[in-house]
């Protein structure tokens, strides 16, 4: 077994724009504060860089309030990148904004192009052995089918899983910790989608801690979830807590804020 599911040479992140106040949200729990969001984002990028990776930091995109959540625009695999078709109409144009940056780093970039195909990166979890894709309000059957056809010749077989009702993305409720271990909410793990993996559950009441990222030697997790943090530390992970209060107002977590990859690995 290799560890290519969590070892990365590169990441791409985008600074939040002033238009972040218009970002999508399921429930309005307050307007995000741009300067605090910028500070959290800077801490996040610094932590990625600390692991030795090259982080491409893109300028804010005022025209797209949710553009800071770059993860939804692409799926990055060692063999190439796939440009997504976000299911939120206000976010569709973000994918074309990301494509040129990936073309600079990858030899092969493919695109989801079907007019009725929708898929967002937040619904895709790539593990050591497979790619899990959750159907959701943002990701439909046509999007999943087109993704499958685009990655088949690279040797990938997708597994369709369920994004729990009322949860934005599949990865809102889970994240990969290493080649065989995931962090997941109990409500998601109960679906059986992680049978065969070791599962660490978020602590009761701390479901919002599930969206972390394993990035090289660090696990970045949102600050404010001490019981889940302790579970990860006890399991031996090097945890870095990052302020996430402003992204959380827009249903965002750690994975949404970057694309992580090793082109040609
Ligand atoms: C949205 O609703 O699209 C954004 N406000 C949040 C996107 C979060 N992205 C992610 O979980 N991958």
Short mmCIF file of C-alpha atoms and ligand atoms in Angstrom, two decimals:
data_model
loop_
_atom_site.label_atom_id
_atom_site.label_comp_id
_atom_site.label_asym_id
_atom_site.label_seq_id
_atom_site.Cartn_x
_atom_site.Cartn_y
_atom_site.Cartn_z
CA UNK A 1 0.00 0.00 0.00
CA UNK A 2 1.22 3.49 -0.85
CA UNK A 3 0.06 6.64 0.86
CA UNK A 4 -0.77 8.66 -2.23
CA UNK A 5 -4.27 9.38 -0.96
CA UNK A 6 -2.89 11.90 1.54
CA UNK A 7 0.62 12.81 0.35
CA UNK A 8 0.57 15.87 -1.86
CA UNK A 9 3.14 18.07 -3.57
CA UNK A 10 0.66 20.82 -4.49
CA UNK A 11 -2.48 22.63 -3.45
CA UNK A 12 -4.51 25.44 -4.97
CA UNK A 13 -6.47 27.80 -2.76
CA UNK A 14 -8.30 31.07 -3.44
CA UNK A 15 -8.58 34.05 -1.10
CA UNK A 16 -12.13 35.01 -0.07
CA UNK A 17 -13.65 38.03 -1.84
CA UNK A 18 -15.72 40.87 -0.39
CA UNK A 19 -18.73 39.27 -2.10
CA UNK A 20 -18.43 36.34 0.34
CA UNK A 21 -21.28 38.02 2.25
CA UNK A 22 -23.56 36.83 -0.59
CA UNK A 23 -22.33 33.23 -0.42
CA UNK A 24 -24.83 30.37 -0.47
CA UNK A 25 -26.02 28.99 2.86
CA UNK A 26 -28.65 26.48 3.89
CA UNK A 27 -29.60 28.43 7.00
CA UNK A 28 -28.77 32.05 7.69
CA UNK A 29 -26.78 32.09 10.92
CA UNK A 30 -25.10 35.42 10.25
CA UNK A 31 -23.05 37.25 7.65
CA UNK A 32 -19.43 36.14 7.31
CA UNK A 33 -16.85 38.73 8.33
CA UNK A 34 -14.34 39.16 5.52
CA UNK A 35 -11.33 40.17 7.59
CA UNK A 36 -11.77 37.26 10.01
CA UNK A 37 -12.30 34.89 7.08
CA UNK A 38 -9.06 36.22 5.54
CA UNK A 39 -7.16 35.54 8.76
CA UNK A 40 -8.50 32.00 9.01
CA UNK A 41 -7.68 31.44 5.34
CA UNK A 42 -4.12 32.69 5.82
CA UNK A 43 -3.67 30.26 8.74
CA UNK A 44 -4.99 27.46 6.54
CA UNK A 45 -2.60 28.22 3.68
CA UNK A 46 0.32 28.54 6.10
CA UNK A 47 -0.43 25.10 7.53
CA UNK A 48 -0.51 23.54 4.05
CA UNK A 49 2.83 25.19 3.22
CA UNK A 50 4.35 24.05 6.49
CA UNK A 51 4.12 20.47 5.25
CA UNK A 52 6.44 21.30 2.35
CA UNK A 53 3.81 21.53 -0.40
CA UNK A 54 3.70 24.23 -3.04
CA UNK A 55 0.48 26.21 -2.57
CA UNK A 56 -0.82 28.28 -5.48
CA UNK A 57 -2.80 31.13 -3.95
CA UNK A 58 -5.35 32.61 -6.37
CA UNK A 59 -6.81 36.11 -6.21
CA UNK A 60 -10.36 36.65 -4.94
CA UNK A 61 -13.13 36.39 -7.54
CA UNK A 62 -15.73 39.03 -6.78
CA UNK A 63 -18.14 37.72 -9.42
CA UNK A 64 -18.46 34.40 -7.58
CA UNK A 65 -19.27 34.77 -3.87
CA UNK A 66 -18.53 31.08 -3.16
CA UNK A 67 -15.31 30.90 -5.21
CA UNK A 68 -13.19 30.51 -2.06
CA UNK A 69 -14.57 26.94 -1.91
CA UNK A 70 -12.33 25.77 -4.76
CA UNK A 71 -12.69 22.08 -3.98
CA UNK A 72 -16.04 21.98 -5.74
CA UNK A 73 -14.55 22.96 -9.12
CA UNK A 74 -12.35 19.94 -9.83
CA UNK A 75 -11.31 16.41 -8.97
CA UNK A 76 -7.53 16.08 -8.90
CA UNK A 77 -5.99 12.65 -9.40
CA UNK A 78 -2.35 11.74 -10.05
CA UNK A 79 -3.18 10.92 -13.68
CA UNK A 80 -4.98 14.19 -14.42
CA UNK A 81 -7.63 16.63 -13.33
CA UNK A 82 -11.35 16.62 -14.09
CA UNK A 83 -13.16 19.95 -14.19
CA UNK A 84 -16.55 19.65 -12.47
CA UNK A 85 -19.96 21.14 -13.35
CA UNK A 86 -21.22 22.60 -10.05
CA UNK A 87 -24.91 21.98 -9.41
CA UNK A 88 -25.46 25.40 -7.83
CA UNK A 89 -26.28 27.75 -10.74
CA UNK A 90 -24.42 30.66 -9.13
CA UNK A 91 -21.28 28.49 -8.99
CA UNK A 92 -21.26 26.98 -12.48
CA UNK A 93 -18.85 29.59 -13.86
CA UNK A 94 -16.26 28.89 -11.15
CA UNK A 95 -15.16 25.73 -12.94
CA UNK A 96 -13.97 27.60 -16.05
CA UNK A 97 -12.06 30.00 -13.78
CA UNK A 98 -10.14 27.08 -12.29
CA UNK A 99 -9.38 25.18 -15.52
CA UNK A 100 -6.41 27.29 -16.75
CA UNK A 101 -4.65 26.97 -13.41
CA UNK A 102 -4.90 23.18 -13.51
CA UNK A 103 -3.76 23.13 -17.13
CA UNK A 104 -0.53 24.82 -16.03
CA UNK A 105 0.19 22.03 -13.57
CA UNK A 106 -1.22 18.95 -15.28
CA UNK A 107 -0.54 17.44 -18.70
CA UNK A 108 -4.08 16.02 -18.85
CA UNK A 109 -7.20 17.97 -17.92
CA UNK A 110 -10.66 16.62 -18.79
CA UNK A 111 -14.06 18.22 -18.29
CA UNK A 112 -17.57 17.20 -17.28
CA UNK A 113 -19.51 18.71 -20.16
CA UNK A 114 -23.01 17.16 -20.33
CA UNK A 115 -25.69 19.85 -20.23
CA UNK A 116 -27.67 17.81 -17.69
CA UNK A 117 -24.60 16.59 -15.74
CA UNK A 118 -23.90 18.17 -12.37
CA UNK A 119 -21.21 17.22 -9.90
CA UNK A 120 -19.23 19.05 -7.20
CA UNK A 121 -15.91 18.04 -5.68
CA UNK A 122 -17.35 18.15 -2.17
CA UNK A 123 -19.29 15.01 -2.98
CA UNK A 124 -16.16 13.02 -3.91
CA UNK A 125 -13.89 11.19 -1.47
CA UNK A 126 -10.80 9.58 -2.99
CA UNK A 127 -9.33 6.86 -0.83
CA UNK A 128 -6.41 4.53 -1.38
CA UNK A 129 -8.62 1.94 -3.04
CA UNK A 130 -11.60 3.72 -4.63
CA UNK A 131 -13.48 6.91 -5.39
CA UNK A 132 -16.72 7.36 -3.46
CA UNK A 133 -19.27 9.77 -4.90
CA UNK A 134 -22.35 10.90 -3.01
CA UNK A 135 -25.44 11.86 -4.93
CA UNK A 136 -26.75 15.09 -3.45
CA UNK A 137 -28.67 18.25 -4.28
CA UNK A 138 -25.50 19.31 -6.18
CA UNK A 139 -24.43 16.01 -7.78
CA UNK A 140 -26.74 13.98 -10.01
CA UNK A 141 -26.68 10.62 -11.75
CA UNK A 142 -25.60 12.12 -15.10
CA UNK A 143 -22.66 13.85 -13.43
CA UNK A 144 -21.56 10.64 -11.72
CA UNK A 145 -21.91 8.64 -14.95
CA UNK A 146 -19.84 11.13 -16.92
CA UNK A 147 -17.15 11.19 -14.24
CA UNK A 148 -17.01 7.39 -14.35
CA UNK A 149 -16.50 7.43 -18.11
CA UNK A 150 -13.76 10.08 -17.82
CA UNK A 151 -11.67 8.18 -15.25
CA UNK A 152 -12.24 4.60 -16.48
CA UNK A 153 -9.10 4.47 -18.63
CA UNK A 154 -7.06 5.62 -15.63
CA UNK A 155 -8.23 2.47 -13.87
CA UNK A 156 -10.79 3.97 -11.48
CA UNK A 157 -14.17 2.45 -10.64
CA UNK A 158 -16.51 4.84 -8.81
CA UNK A 159 -18.74 3.73 -5.95
CA UNK A 160 -21.96 5.69 -5.57
CA UNK A 161 -22.94 6.41 -1.98
CA UNK A 162 -25.62 8.43 -0.26
CA UNK A 163 -25.20 11.97 1.01
CA UNK A 164 -27.50 12.14 4.07
CA UNK A 165 -30.73 14.13 3.65
CA UNK A 166 -30.20 17.77 4.53
CA UNK A 167 -26.38 17.51 4.32
CA UNK A 168 -24.78 19.71 1.65
CA UNK A 169 -22.05 17.38 0.40
CA UNK A 170 -20.94 13.81 1.09
CA UNK A 171 -17.69 15.14 2.55
CA UNK A 172 -19.54 17.54 4.82
CA UNK A 173 -19.87 14.43 6.98
CA UNK A 174 -16.57 12.63 6.45
CA UNK A 175 -12.90 12.86 5.60
CA UNK A 176 -9.97 10.59 4.90
CA UNK A 177 -7.37 10.29 7.68
CA UNK A 178 -5.07 7.76 6.03
CA UNK A 179 -5.17 4.93 3.53
CA UNK A 180 -7.64 2.89 5.55
CA UNK A 181 -9.12 5.26 8.11
CA UNK A 182 -11.90 7.81 7.84
CA UNK A 183 -13.43 10.32 10.21
CA UNK A 184 -17.22 10.29 9.84
CA UNK A 185 -20.38 11.33 11.59
CA UNK A 186 -22.34 8.46 13.09
CA UNK A 187 -25.31 9.28 10.82
CA UNK A 188 -23.16 8.82 7.70
CA UNK A 189 -21.24 5.76 8.91
CA UNK A 190 -24.61 4.13 9.75
CA UNK A 191 -25.31 3.93 6.01
CA UNK A 192 -22.55 1.30 5.78
CA UNK A 193 -20.60 3.25 3.17
CA UNK A 194 -17.38 2.79 5.14
CA UNK A 195 -17.66 -0.91 5.83
CA UNK A 196 -14.14 -2.30 5.42
CA UNK A 197 -12.51 0.94 6.61
CA UNK A 198 -11.48 1.87 10.13
CA UNK A 199 -13.86 4.63 11.24
CA UNK A 200 -13.36 7.27 13.90
CA UNK A 201 -16.67 8.94 14.73
CA UNK A 202 -17.10 12.60 15.45
CA UNK A 203 -18.16 13.11 19.07
CA UNK A 204 -21.91 13.58 19.73
CA UNK A 205 -22.87 17.18 18.99
CA UNK A 206 -19.64 17.75 17.04
CA UNK A 207 -20.84 16.60 13.62
CA UNK A 208 -19.49 19.82 12.10
CA UNK A 209 -15.98 18.54 12.85
CA UNK A 210 -16.23 15.78 10.24
CA UNK A 211 -14.87 17.81 7.35
CA UNK A 212 -11.12 17.76 7.96
CA UNK A 213 -8.22 17.16 5.60
CA UNK A 214 -5.26 14.88 5.92
CA UNK A 215 -2.52 16.78 4.13
CA UNK A 216 0.90 15.17 4.35
CA UNK A 217 1.79 14.91 8.05
CA UNK A 218 -1.01 17.15 9.33
CA UNK A 219 -4.73 16.76 9.89
CA UNK A 220 -6.32 20.20 9.58
CA UNK A 221 -9.59 20.40 11.47
CA UNK A 222 -12.00 23.21 12.30
CA UNK A 223 -11.37 24.73 15.73
CA UNK A 224 -13.96 24.32 18.47
CA UNK A 225 -14.54 20.56 18.60
CA UNK A 226 -12.41 19.41 21.54
CA UNK A 227 -13.80 15.90 21.95
CA UNK A 228 -13.30 15.00 18.31
CA UNK A 229 -9.85 16.61 18.38
CA UNK A 230 -8.92 14.44 21.37
CA UNK A 231 -10.10 11.32 19.53
CA UNK A 232 -7.83 12.15 16.61
CA UNK A 233 -4.86 12.99 18.83
CA UNK A 234 -5.33 9.76 20.77
CA UNK A 235 -5.34 7.86 17.48
CA UNK A 236 -1.92 9.34 16.76
CA UNK A 237 -2.68 12.09 14.23
CA UNK A 238 -0.86 15.43 14.25
CA UNK A 239 -3.85 17.77 14.45
CA UNK A 240 -3.84 21.46 13.54
CA UNK A 241 -6.97 23.41 14.50
CA UNK A 242 -7.90 26.20 12.11
CA UNK A 243 -10.53 28.85 12.76
CA UNK A 244 -13.56 28.09 10.57
CA UNK A 245 -16.34 30.23 12.03
CA UNK A 246 -16.84 32.34 8.89
CA UNK A 247 -16.65 29.51 6.33
CA UNK A 248 -19.06 27.52 8.53
CA UNK A 249 -21.68 30.26 8.12
CA UNK A 250 -21.66 29.24 4.43
CA UNK A 251 -21.57 25.48 5.10
CA UNK A 252 -17.83 25.30 4.34
CA UNK A 253 -15.11 23.35 6.12
CA UNK A 254 -11.50 22.35 5.68
CA UNK A 255 -11.69 20.36 2.45
CA UNK A 256 -13.64 23.01 0.54
CA UNK A 257 -10.82 25.54 0.78
CA UNK A 258 -8.28 23.74 -1.42
CA UNK A 259 -7.58 21.35 -4.24
CA UNK A 260 -4.83 18.95 -3.20
CA UNK A 261 -2.79 16.88 -5.61
CA UNK A 262 0.50 15.48 -6.89
CA UNK A 263 0.39 15.81 -10.67
CA UNK A 264 1.98 12.85 -12.39
CA UNK A 265 2.72 11.01 -9.14
C1 LIG B 1 -22.02 26.28 -1.24
O1 LIG B 1 -23.16 26.19 -0.77
O2 LIG B 1 -21.73 25.84 -2.34
C2 LIG B 1 -20.95 26.98 -0.43
N1 LIG B 1 -21.56 27.99 0.37
C3 LIG B 1 -20.20 26.00 0.44
C4 LIG B 1 -19.43 24.99 -0.34
C5 LIG B 1 -18.68 24.04 0.52
N2 LIG B 1 -17.88 23.16 -0.26
C6 LIG B 1 -17.55 21.94 0.09
O3 LIG B 1 -18.01 21.44 1.10
N3 LIG B 1 -16.76 21.25 -0.73
#
